[in-house]
mmCIF file of C-alpha atoms and ligand atoms in Angstrom:
data_model
loop_
_atom_site.group_PDB
_atom_site.id
_atom_site.type_symbol
_atom_site.label_atom_id
_atom_site.label_comp_id
_atom_site.label_asym_id
_atom_site.label_seq_id
_atom_site.Cartn_x
_atom_site.Cartn_y
_atom_site.Cartn_z
ATOM 1 C CA MET A 7 74.248 105.161 57.535
ATOM 2 C CA PRO A 8 71.090 106.877 56.254
ATOM 3 C CA GLU A 9 70.210 106.363 52.562
ATOM 4 C CA ILE A 10 69.275 109.431 50.561
ATOM 5 C CA LYS A 11 66.311 109.921 48.234
ATOM 6 C CA ASP A 12 65.809 112.383 45.380
ATOM 7 C CA GLY A 13 66.089 115.954 46.712
ATOM 8 C CA GLN A 14 68.411 114.978 49.564
ATOM 9 C CA ALA A 15 72.138 115.215 50.278
ATOM 10 C CA LEU A 16 74.157 113.296 52.845
ATOM 11 C CA ALA A 17 76.767 115.278 54.740
ATOM 12 C CA ARG A 18 79.493 113.984 57.041
ATOM 13 C CA VAL A 19 79.809 116.131 60.145
ATOM 14 C CA LYS A 20 83.422 117.133 60.815
ATOM 15 C CA TYR A 21 83.145 119.695 63.607
ATOM 16 C CA LEU A 22 80.478 120.537 66.156
ATOM 17 C CA SER A 23 80.047 123.948 67.715
ATOM 18 C CA MET A 24 79.512 123.888 71.475
ATOM 19 C CA ASP A 25 77.251 126.727 72.582
ATOM 20 C CA PRO A 26 75.799 127.653 75.991
ATOM 21 C CA THR A 27 72.359 127.910 74.374
ATOM 22 C CA MET A 28 72.410 124.098 74.024
ATOM 23 C CA ARG A 29 71.755 123.971 77.769
ATOM 24 C CA VAL A 30 68.713 126.205 77.246
ATOM 25 C CA TRP A 31 67.467 124.018 74.361
ATOM 26 C CA MET A 32 67.442 121.099 76.817
ATOM 27 C CA ALA A 33 65.186 122.929 79.290
ATOM 28 C CA ASP A 34 61.409 122.778 79.156
ATOM 29 C CA ILE A 35 60.985 126.546 79.310
ATOM 30 C CA PRO A 36 59.713 129.196 76.856
ATOM 31 C CA GLN A 37 62.553 130.082 74.455
ATOM 32 C CA TYR A 38 63.342 131.238 70.924
ATOM 33 C CA MET A 39 63.276 127.701 69.439
ATOM 34 C CA PRO A 40 61.265 124.694 70.567
ATOM 35 C CA PRO A 41 63.076 122.766 73.314
ATOM 36 C CA VAL A 42 64.737 119.520 72.159
ATOM 37 C CA GLN A 43 62.460 116.610 73.006
ATOM 38 C CA ILE A 44 63.566 113.411 74.715
ATOM 39 C CA GLY A 45 64.574 110.912 72.024
ATOM 40 C CA GLU A 46 65.411 113.554 69.407
ATOM 41 C CA VAL A 47 68.925 114.103 68.100
ATOM 42 C CA MET A 48 70.462 116.811 70.270
ATOM 43 C CA ARG A 49 70.432 120.091 68.347
ATOM 44 C CA SER A 50 73.761 121.771 67.611
ATOM 45 C CA LEU A 51 75.500 123.829 64.994
ATOM 46 C CA GLY A 52 78.177 122.055 63.018
ATOM 47 C CA PHE A 53 80.415 122.000 59.963
ATOM 48 C CA ALA A 54 79.875 119.189 57.451
ATOM 49 C CA GLU A 55 80.994 118.032 54.010
ATOM 50 C CA ILE A 56 78.616 116.629 51.406
ATOM 51 C CA VAL A 57 79.571 113.012 50.652
ATOM 52 C CA GLU A 58 76.637 112.084 48.381
ATOM 53 C CA SER A 59 74.013 114.232 46.730
ATOM 54 C CA ARG A 60 70.674 114.004 44.945
ATOM 55 C CA HIS A 61 69.877 117.543 46.112
ATOM 56 C CA PRO A 62 69.636 120.282 43.444
ATOM 57 C CA ASP A 63 71.781 122.766 45.422
ATOM 58 C CA TYR A 64 74.648 120.574 46.637
ATOM 59 C CA LYS A 65 77.344 118.452 45.049
ATOM 60 C CA LYS A 66 79.835 116.052 46.592
ATOM 61 C CA GLY A 67 82.629 117.968 48.312
ATOM 62 C CA ASP A 68 80.530 121.062 49.117
ATOM 63 C CA ARG A 69 81.027 122.305 52.648
ATOM 64 C CA VAL A 70 78.230 123.602 54.823
ATOM 65 C CA THR A 71 77.507 124.955 58.260
ATOM 66 C CA GLY A 72 74.140 124.663 59.938
ATOM 67 C CA LEU A 73 72.105 122.736 62.457
ATOM 68 C CA THR A 74 73.767 119.350 61.993
ATOM 69 C CA GLY A 75 72.909 118.034 65.455
ATOM 70 C CA LEU A 76 75.222 115.900 67.579
ATOM 71 C CA GLN A 77 75.625 113.108 65.027
ATOM 72 C CA GLU A 78 78.142 111.857 62.478
ATOM 73 C CA TYR A 79 75.968 112.260 59.367
ATOM 74 C CA VAL A 80 73.065 114.550 58.559
ATOM 75 C CA ILE A 81 70.576 114.506 55.688
ATOM 76 C CA ILE A 82 69.892 117.847 54.039
ATOM 77 C CA ASP A 83 66.456 117.749 52.441
ATOM 78 C CA ALA A 84 65.287 120.227 49.797
ATOM 79 C CA SER A 85 61.688 119.895 50.990
ATOM 80 C CA ALA A 86 62.436 120.484 54.691
ATOM 81 C CA LYS A 87 62.922 123.862 56.379
ATOM 82 C CA GLN A 88 66.522 123.507 57.496
ATOM 83 C CA PHE A 89 69.211 126.035 58.212
ATOM 84 C CA PHE A 90 72.316 125.217 56.131
ATOM 85 C CA GLN A 91 74.703 127.551 54.387
ATOM 86 C CA LYS A 92 77.493 126.716 51.933
ATOM 87 C CA VAL A 93 80.915 127.963 52.985
ATOM 88 C CA PRO A 94 83.952 128.513 50.753
ATOM 89 C CA LYS A 95 87.360 126.881 51.019
ATOM 90 C CA ILE A 96 89.781 129.710 51.762
ATOM 91 C CA PRO A 97 93.529 129.016 51.557
ATOM 92 C CA PHE A 98 95.306 129.131 54.958
ATOM 93 C CA VAL A 99 91.966 129.483 56.777
ATOM 94 C CA SER A 100 90.830 126.577 58.963
ATOM 95 C CA ASP A 101 87.348 125.110 58.496
ATOM 96 C CA THR A 102 86.555 125.797 62.150
ATOM 97 C CA VAL A 103 86.530 129.594 61.688
ATOM 98 C CA PHE A 104 83.090 129.117 60.116
ATOM 99 C CA LEU A 105 81.817 128.047 63.535
ATOM 100 C CA GLY A 106 83.645 130.778 65.471
ATOM 101 C CA VAL A 107 84.917 134.137 64.295
ATOM 102 C CA LEU A 108 83.227 133.867 60.856
ATOM 103 C CA GLY A 109 80.289 131.878 62.252
ATOM 104 C CA GLY A 110 77.660 132.313 64.943
ATOM 105 C CA ASN A 111 79.949 133.869 67.545
ATOM 106 C CA GLY A 112 81.537 136.427 65.247
ATOM 107 C CA LEU A 113 78.127 137.395 63.882
ATOM 108 C CA THR A 114 76.708 137.684 67.402
ATOM 109 C CA ALA A 115 79.580 139.913 68.494
ATOM 110 C CA PHE A 116 79.194 142.012 65.340
ATOM 111 C CA PHE A 117 75.462 142.677 65.666
ATOM 112 C CA GLY A 118 75.639 143.006 69.460
ATOM 113 C CA MET A 119 78.251 145.718 69.044
ATOM 114 C CA GLU A 120 76.085 147.397 66.408
ATOM 115 C CA ILE A 121 73.281 147.531 68.994
ATOM 116 C CA ALA A 122 75.749 148.993 71.506
ATOM 117 C CA GLN A 123 76.563 151.928 69.174
ATOM 118 C CA PRO A 124 80.183 152.315 70.300
ATOM 119 C CA LYS A 125 81.804 155.741 70.066
ATOM 120 C CA LYS A 126 85.481 156.586 70.291
ATOM 121 C CA GLY A 127 86.462 156.980 73.940
ATOM 122 C CA ASP A 128 83.516 154.981 75.347
ATOM 123 C CA THR A 129 84.271 152.491 78.085
ATOM 124 C CA LEU A 130 83.037 149.039 77.102
ATOM 125 C CA VAL A 131 82.860 146.129 79.539
ATOM 126 C CA VAL A 132 82.523 142.587 78.188
ATOM 127 C CA SER A 133 81.704 139.581 80.391
ATOM 128 C CA ALA A 134 82.807 136.020 79.502
ATOM 129 C CA ALA A 135 85.469 138.051 77.720
ATOM 130 C CA ALA A 136 87.834 135.172 76.899
ATOM 131 C CA GLY A 137 85.040 133.127 75.352
ATOM 132 C CA ALA A 138 84.105 132.794 71.703
ATOM 133 C CA THR A 139 81.693 135.733 71.561
ATOM 134 C CA GLY A 140 83.164 138.009 74.223
ATOM 135 C CA SER A 141 86.701 137.895 72.828
ATOM 136 C CA ILE A 142 85.456 139.121 69.447
ATOM 137 C CA ALA A 143 83.052 141.721 70.882
ATOM 138 C CA GLY A 144 85.919 143.266 72.852
ATOM 139 C CA GLN A 145 88.173 143.428 69.796
ATOM 140 C CA ILE A 146 85.387 145.085 67.792
ATOM 141 C CA GLY A 147 85.178 147.613 70.633
ATOM 142 C CA LYS A 148 88.900 148.312 70.179
ATOM 143 C CA ILE A 149 88.386 148.776 66.420
ATOM 144 C CA HIS A 150 85.795 151.464 67.290
ATOM 145 C CA GLY A 151 88.234 153.221 69.637
ATOM 146 C CA CYS A 152 86.683 152.168 72.958
ATOM 147 C CA ARG A 153 88.473 151.551 76.222
ATOM 148 C CA VAL A 154 87.748 147.831 76.621
ATOM 149 C CA VAL A 155 87.653 145.986 79.916
ATOM 150 C CA GLY A 156 87.052 142.238 79.959
ATOM 151 C CA ILE A 157 85.787 140.069 82.807
ATOM 152 C CA ALA A 158 87.001 136.456 82.779
ATOM 153 C CA GLY A 159 87.517 133.539 85.150
ATOM 154 C CA SER A 160 91.289 132.977 85.238
ATOM 155 C CA ASP A 161 94.549 134.922 85.226
ATOM 156 C CA ASP A 162 95.623 133.105 82.049
ATOM 157 C CA LYS A 163 92.455 134.215 80.258
ATOM 158 C CA CYS A 164 92.976 137.775 81.511
ATOM 159 C CA ALA A 165 96.559 137.713 80.194
ATOM 160 C CA TRP A 166 95.379 136.433 76.788
ATOM 161 C CA ILE A 167 92.783 139.158 76.270
ATOM 162 C CA THR A 168 95.073 141.981 77.345
ATOM 163 C CA LYS A 169 98.434 140.860 75.878
ATOM 164 C CA ASP A 170 97.240 139.166 72.669
ATOM 165 C CA LEU A 171 93.863 140.741 71.933
ATOM 166 C CA GLY A 172 94.621 144.295 73.062
ATOM 167 C CA PHE A 173 91.956 144.745 75.762
ATOM 168 C CA ASP A 174 92.928 147.676 77.994
ATOM 169 C CA ALA A 175 92.265 145.798 81.234
ATOM 170 C CA ALA A 176 90.962 142.446 82.419
ATOM 171 C CA ILE A 177 89.332 141.470 85.697
ATOM 172 C CA ASN A 178 89.406 137.932 87.089
ATOM 173 C CA TYR A 179 85.982 137.688 88.748
ATOM 174 C CA LYS A 180 87.179 134.749 90.850
ATOM 175 C CA HIS A 181 89.488 137.031 92.865
ATOM 176 C CA PRO A 182 87.756 138.349 96.029
ATOM 177 C CA ASP A 183 88.576 141.987 95.232
ATOM 178 C CA TRP A 184 87.259 141.879 91.638
ATOM 179 C CA LYS A 185 84.662 144.584 92.235
ATOM 180 C CA GLU A 186 87.325 147.053 93.426
ATOM 181 C CA LYS A 187 89.470 146.086 90.437
ATOM 182 C CA LEU A 188 86.533 146.699 88.088
ATOM 183 C CA ALA A 189 86.040 150.134 89.644
ATOM 184 C CA ALA A 190 89.742 150.928 89.222
ATOM 185 C CA ALA A 191 89.678 149.783 85.580
ATOM 186 C CA THR A 192 86.630 151.946 84.762
ATOM 187 C CA PRO A 193 87.498 155.340 86.317
ATOM 188 C CA SER A 194 85.086 157.211 84.028
ATOM 189 C CA GLY A 195 82.253 154.725 84.564
ATOM 190 C CA ILE A 196 80.920 152.353 81.912
ATOM 191 C CA ASP A 197 79.137 153.412 78.726
ATOM 192 C CA ILE A 198 78.502 149.974 77.195
ATOM 193 C CA ASP A 199 77.888 146.585 78.737
ATOM 194 C CA PHE A 200 78.220 143.658 76.316
ATOM 195 C CA GLU A 201 76.474 141.230 78.613
ATOM 196 C CA ASN A 202 77.049 137.494 78.329
ATOM 197 C CA VAL A 203 76.700 136.318 81.912
ATOM 198 C CA GLY A 204 73.982 138.034 83.982
ATOM 199 C CA GLY A 205 73.578 137.677 87.769
ATOM 200 C CA GLU A 206 76.048 139.327 90.117
ATOM 201 C CA ILE A 207 78.516 140.264 87.375
ATOM 202 C CA MET A 208 75.838 142.083 85.388
ATOM 203 C CA GLN A 209 74.612 143.893 88.498
ATOM 204 C CA GLU A 210 78.098 145.140 89.349
ATOM 205 C CA VAL A 211 78.591 146.378 85.790
ATOM 206 C CA LEU A 212 75.179 148.113 85.812
ATOM 207 C CA ASN A 213 76.112 149.774 89.118
ATOM 208 C CA ARG A 214 79.034 151.446 87.347
ATOM 209 C CA MET A 215 77.147 152.457 84.184
ATOM 210 C CA ASN A 216 76.975 156.086 83.177
ATOM 211 C CA LEU A 217 73.680 157.862 82.508
ATOM 212 C CA HIS A 218 72.161 156.791 79.169
ATOM 213 C CA GLY A 219 74.519 153.810 78.879
ATOM 214 C CA ARG A 220 73.737 150.938 76.518
ATOM 215 C CA VAL A 221 73.453 147.249 77.343
ATOM 216 C CA ALA A 222 73.703 144.750 74.483
ATOM 217 C CA LEU A 223 72.050 141.800 76.204
ATOM 218 C CA CYS A 224 73.641 138.863 74.437
ATOM 219 C CA GLY A 225 73.316 136.129 77.044
ATOM 220 C CA LEU A 226 72.720 135.353 80.708
ATOM 221 C CA LEU A 227 74.700 132.156 80.944
ATOM 222 C CA SER A 228 75.242 132.128 84.712
ATOM 223 C CA GLY A 229 71.512 131.364 84.947
ATOM 224 C CA TYR A 230 71.225 128.658 82.275
ATOM 225 C CA THR A 231 71.930 125.846 84.743
ATOM 226 C CA LYS A 232 69.722 127.267 87.512
ATOM 227 C CA GLU A 233 66.003 126.886 88.070
ATOM 228 C CA ASN A 234 65.680 130.385 89.540
ATOM 229 C CA PRO A 235 68.519 132.485 88.136
ATOM 230 C CA SER A 236 69.293 135.675 90.025
ATOM 231 C CA MET A 237 68.546 138.727 87.930
ATOM 232 C CA ALA A 238 70.199 142.113 87.936
ATOM 233 C CA ASN A 239 68.143 144.818 89.655
ATOM 234 C CA PHE A 240 66.000 146.534 87.015
ATOM 235 C CA GLY A 241 65.808 149.691 89.144
ATOM 236 C CA THR A 242 69.340 150.496 87.955
ATOM 237 C CA VAL A 243 68.041 150.593 84.371
ATOM 238 C CA LEU A 244 65.469 153.177 85.407
ATOM 239 C CA VAL A 245 67.599 155.518 87.463
ATOM 240 C CA LYS A 246 70.485 155.474 84.989
ATOM 241 C CA ARG A 247 68.120 155.713 81.955
ATOM 242 C CA LEU A 248 69.867 152.758 80.332
ATOM 243 C CA ARG A 249 68.946 151.355 76.948
ATOM 244 C CA VAL A 250 68.891 147.579 77.303
ATOM 245 C CA GLN A 251 68.372 145.541 74.156
ATOM 246 C CA GLY A 252 68.214 141.779 74.039
ATOM 247 C CA PHE A 253 68.898 140.193 70.663
ATOM 248 C CA ILE A 254 68.996 136.768 69.022
ATOM 249 C CA ILE A 255 71.381 136.370 66.137
ATOM 250 C CA LEU A 256 68.823 134.561 63.948
ATOM 251 C CA ASP A 257 66.970 137.869 63.550
ATOM 252 C CA TYR A 258 69.909 139.176 61.501
ATOM 253 C CA ALA A 259 70.060 136.294 58.994
ATOM 254 C CA SER A 260 69.486 138.585 56.013
ATOM 255 C CA ARG A 261 72.666 140.507 56.907
ATOM 256 C CA PHE A 262 74.971 137.552 57.697
ATOM 257 C CA MET A 263 76.947 137.932 54.452
ATOM 258 C CA GLU A 264 77.596 141.644 55.055
ATOM 259 C CA ALA A 265 78.811 140.954 58.611
ATOM 260 C CA ALA A 266 80.916 137.916 57.652
ATOM 261 C CA THR A 267 82.634 139.969 54.935
ATOM 262 C CA GLN A 268 83.562 142.656 57.461
ATOM 263 C CA LEU A 269 84.692 140.107 60.057
ATOM 264 C CA GLY A 270 86.771 138.331 57.395
ATOM 265 C CA GLN A 271 88.498 141.585 56.444
ATOM 266 C CA TRP A 272 89.261 142.414 60.063
ATOM 267 C CA LYS A 273 90.647 138.912 60.556
ATOM 268 C CA MET A 274 92.755 139.129 57.398
ATOM 269 C CA PHE A 275 94.273 142.442 58.525
ATOM 270 C CA GLY A 276 95.070 141.044 61.983
ATOM 271 C CA LYS A 277 92.489 143.185 63.781
ATOM 272 C CA LEU A 278 90.609 140.131 65.021
ATOM 273 C CA LYS A 279 92.475 137.268 66.643
ATOM 274 C CA ASP A 280 90.869 134.077 67.796
ATOM 275 C CA ARG A 281 91.658 130.938 69.729
ATOM 276 C CA GLU A 282 89.992 127.546 69.781
ATOM 277 C CA THR A 283 89.632 124.795 72.346
ATOM 278 C CA ILE A 284 89.192 121.494 70.482
ATOM 279 C CA VAL A 285 87.829 118.351 72.100
ATOM 280 C CA GLU A 286 88.119 115.130 70.069
ATOM 281 C CA GLY A 287 85.297 112.606 69.704
ATOM 282 C CA LEU A 288 81.512 112.804 69.447
ATOM 283 C CA GLU A 289 81.195 110.837 72.691
ATOM 284 C CA LYS A 290 82.946 113.747 74.482
ATOM 285 C CA ALA A 291 80.282 116.289 73.445
ATOM 286 C CA PRO A 292 78.342 116.135 76.747
ATOM 287 C CA ASP A 293 81.551 116.794 78.729
ATOM 288 C CA ALA A 294 82.427 119.572 76.313
ATOM 289 C CA ILE A 295 79.084 121.320 76.861
ATOM 290 C CA ASN A 296 79.805 121.291 80.592
ATOM 291 C CA MET A 297 83.143 123.024 79.973
ATOM 292 C CA LEU A 298 81.215 126.126 78.899
ATOM 293 C CA PHE A 299 79.802 126.381 82.407
ATOM 294 C CA THR A 300 83.030 125.587 84.280
ATOM 295 C CA GLY A 301 85.246 127.840 82.183
ATOM 296 C CA GLY A 302 87.182 124.951 80.591
ATOM 297 C CA ASN A 303 87.371 126.683 77.208
ATOM 298 C CA THR A 304 89.323 129.668 75.958
ATOM 299 C CA GLY A 305 87.889 131.084 72.745
ATOM 300 C CA LYS A 306 85.692 128.874 70.578
ATOM 301 C CA LEU A 307 84.870 125.411 71.928
ATOM 302 C CA ILE A 308 84.643 122.786 69.196
ATOM 303 C CA VAL A 309 84.201 119.030 69.133
ATOM 304 C CA LYS A 310 86.138 117.391 66.301
ATOM 305 C CA LEU A 311 84.693 114.169 64.934
HETATM 306 N N1 NAP B 411 72.026 136.329 71.578
HETATM 307 C C1 NAP B 411 72.537 135.470 70.726
HETATM 308 O O1 NAP B 411 72.070 135.316 69.587
HETATM 309 C C2 NAP B 411 73.727 134.658 71.157
HETATM 310 C C3 NAP B 411 74.457 133.892 70.220
HETATM 311 C C4 NAP B 411 75.601 133.203 70.669
HETATM 312 C C5 NAP B 411 75.949 133.274 72.020
HETATM 313 N N2 NAP B 411 75.188 133.993 72.876
HETATM 314 C C6 NAP B 411 75.516 134.097 74.296
HETATM 315 O O2 NAP B 411 76.835 134.568 74.408
HETATM 316 C C7 NAP B 411 77.361 134.132 75.652
HETATM 317 C C8 NAP B 411 78.731 133.524 75.393
HETATM 318 O O3 NAP B 411 78.568 132.366 74.580
HETATM 319 P P1 NAP B 411 79.821 131.684 73.882
HETATM 320 O O4 NAP B 411 79.289 130.670 72.953
HETATM 321 O O5 NAP B 411 80.722 132.726 73.375
HETATM 322 O O6 NAP B 411 80.493 130.900 75.082
HETATM 323 P P2 NAP B 411 81.945 131.127 75.663
HETATM 324 O O7 NAP B 411 82.014 132.519 76.168
HETATM 325 O O8 NAP B 411 82.961 130.659 74.692
HETATM 326 O O9 NAP B 411 81.984 130.107 76.874
HETATM 327 C C9 NAP B 411 81.325 130.369 78.054
HETATM 328 C C10 NAP B 411 82.276 131.039 79.077
HETATM 329 O O10 NAP B 411 81.488 131.687 80.055
HETATM 330 C C11 NAP B 411 82.190 131.770 81.274
HETATM 331 N N3 NAP B 411 81.264 131.433 82.377
HETATM 332 C C12 NAP B 411 80.617 130.257 82.571
HETATM 333 N N4 NAP B 411 79.845 130.317 83.675
HETATM 334 C C13 NAP B 411 80.042 131.562 84.204
HETATM 335 C C14 NAP B 411 79.520 132.233 85.341
HETATM 336 N N5 NAP B 411 78.647 131.643 86.175
HETATM 337 N N6 NAP B 411 79.923 133.500 85.573
HETATM 338 C C15 NAP B 411 80.806 134.114 84.733
HETATM 339 N N7 NAP B 411 81.318 133.533 83.631
HETATM 340 C C16 NAP B 411 80.936 132.275 83.377
HETATM 341 C C17 NAP B 411 83.310 130.746 81.194
HETATM 342 O O11 NAP B 411 84.559 131.421 81.173
HETATM 343 P P3 NAP B 411 85.249 131.992 82.528
HETATM 344 O O12 NAP B 411 86.456 131.123 82.734
HETATM 345 O O13 NAP B 411 85.580 133.377 82.157
HETATM 346 O O14 NAP B 411 84.267 131.862 83.635
HETATM 347 C C18 NAP B 411 83.103 130.033 79.863
HETATM 348 O O15 NAP B 411 84.306 129.733 79.205
HETATM 349 C C19 NAP B 411 76.339 133.165 76.239
HETATM 350 O O16 NAP B 411 75.544 133.847 77.180
HETATM 351 C C20 NAP B 411 75.510 132.784 75.051
HETATM 352 O O17 NAP B 411 74.214 132.363 75.390
HETATM 353 C C21 NAP B 411 74.096 134.678 72.461
#
């Protein structure tokens, strides 16, 4: 148990957010944050409760989200540059929503869909559509009046996003005829690609894009475990005059409160539904990370300590 000094608070980590980017953080490649070094605590987002405080901004019982790391306790230090944010206790709302729909994934879906500039009647395709980010992005598309088609890796996931979340169609990319099914589900072509996966799925979606379509490039997770990931053909971007914009959610930090307020309202009015896959025990975190790449999760994947 670490001991705190003046200016520090000790927080007990209750939930850890499992994110595909953790695999990227482990790779010695250029990226948006420094790669985690051997011997360091593995970086992760988490939800924690302050148990002891000599920090000016926190008192015992305060609840925070931020980069807790895969550990049971974290020290929050007033003099260090750390990313922690206090979160409120809301009646009938679980703590874990601050890691999912009201946390990083909801915010990512929100700003990604802002980049996509959805218009009523647009056809939006979302990959990894039954995951934490994709499931919310698709529902935001529905709120904007889009025809929403999700791509996911099992029939159960496809049933969830169409029957419970209101997607107009879902394609199981593990079925051999998925490309024909995608074509049938997008008879007027595709106006927006909310891209989470990359590789062959992204290429097939780009092939069906309409002129001047928009691609919100959120992630390329099919390549995170590969040394030489296959990339979609950039020629398609040229001939279809697509607008492709990559984004990293950290760039929108100054607008997190505005987005979380909107997401919270949508959730309260039943316009956003979410699901969680909870794995118990810190020691299970490495297996949990792998689930993101084998499709073991539906909705937000969380490790409960
Ligand atoms: N830009 C940003 O700031 C930002 C922030 C957060 C997340 N992201 C990105 O958003 C994407 C989704 O992240 P998430 O946290 O919401 O994870 P998630 O979607 O909850 O989980 C990942 C899902 O991806 C699917 N998948 C895994 N490997 C695949 C493959 N080779 N081909 C197709 N689908 C595959 C799996 O579902 P199936 O069963 O459907 O295969 C898996 O459940 C990732 O690319 C992530 O990097 C970006």
